[in-house]
Amino acid sequence: MLGIDIGGSGSRVALVVGGAGGAGGAGGAGGARGARGAGGALVVGGAGGAGGAGTRLELTGERAGVTAGGSSVPETALALVRAARQAWPDETDAIAGIGLGATGLGTLVRDPAAFASALAQAVVDAPAPRPNEQPGPPPEPHRHPQPRPRVAIAIDAVTAHLGALAGRPGAIVALGTGVIGFGTDGDGVWRRVDGWGHLLGDRGGGAWIGQRGLEAALRTYDGLDTAGAALLDAAKARFGAPETWPAQLYTRDDRAGVLASFAPDVAEAAASGDSAAGDILARAGTEAARTGLAALHPSLPPRLAATGGLLAAGGRLVSAFRDTVAAERPDVDLVDPAGDPLDGALLLAERAVTGAVRTHSPYVWLAERSA
């Protein structure tokens, strides 16, 4: 199984070999991260899934961007497939299924269904070098061409949900560069909240935190108040003189990721006791909690998980998140995530192979079966 996770801060591809499962099935979520192998790939042991354990290999890639022509998700995904074929030529010759979760897939990619089919064909077409092959005449064409894998692609909230809840019904809120809430039972209930991007929403996400940190810094720089002094120092250390910030942000296709790159500085300032930074994190936690609660459709069990790298900010963000859930929905069971979105992408690949998932636009798309 091949899983792909693409977001505003980076992308990853994982291959599970030696086991039937993806991640987060009956056997539990993916295993602990392991050591680097040949070619810089991350070798992960015990990636448990519904079909049993296997070895998980990982590579990282570029973050997605947005231009006037739309999202770069398709190009990023195809580059990851080519990288996987280069790094693991033998293992990728027999991929049964691919699962992909990506930011903006339902809103910024023109034709997700066509993209799913292109991704399936890319595995067949991408060259797979054999560095240890002996010189000689080219091999005869295969009598039986490599079959196209089953491919399911989804918005990032779906794979975050699969990873965090291991396929169980309920809701999640994913906190990364952006924020999206998603509630589903995988059948008749599908509820999305936020995920509108850094200009229109993503309330409480990394870009949201970074932008508000820079706003506080510039208020101090402009002489309006002194509350953002620590944030101004941190922003100068990261981006240089404030006069250069507009050019660094407004001209970038990946400006959401650039904004989010300042979120760790805000978290560090908050951990050092800076009140302005702490207030930003607390507001982020409250916003994220309300997004997650809004995704809990009344017909779903009151189960909510928070997932995503932004939770590493800890402190006031996490405490505000928990306090808001407890105050506004004391009946909700706040559970720890079983796995991450890449685990969810692997589980989506497994479900594509077994036929346990179907197209449900604008959230999930399957590639056509034709060769």
PDB file of C-alpha atoms in Angstrom, residues 132 204 262 286 292:
ATOM      1  CA  ASN A 132      22.391  -3.422  -9.841  1.00  0.00           C
ATOM      2  CA  GLY A 204      -6.763  28.527  14.879  1.00  0.00           C
ATOM      3  CA  PHE A 262       6.143  31.725  12.437  1.00  0.00           C
ATOM      4  CA  THR A 286     -10.859  27.893  21.413  1.00  0.00           C
ATOM      5  CA  GLY A 292     -14.437  20.256  15.937  1.00  0.00           C
TER       6      GLY A 292
END
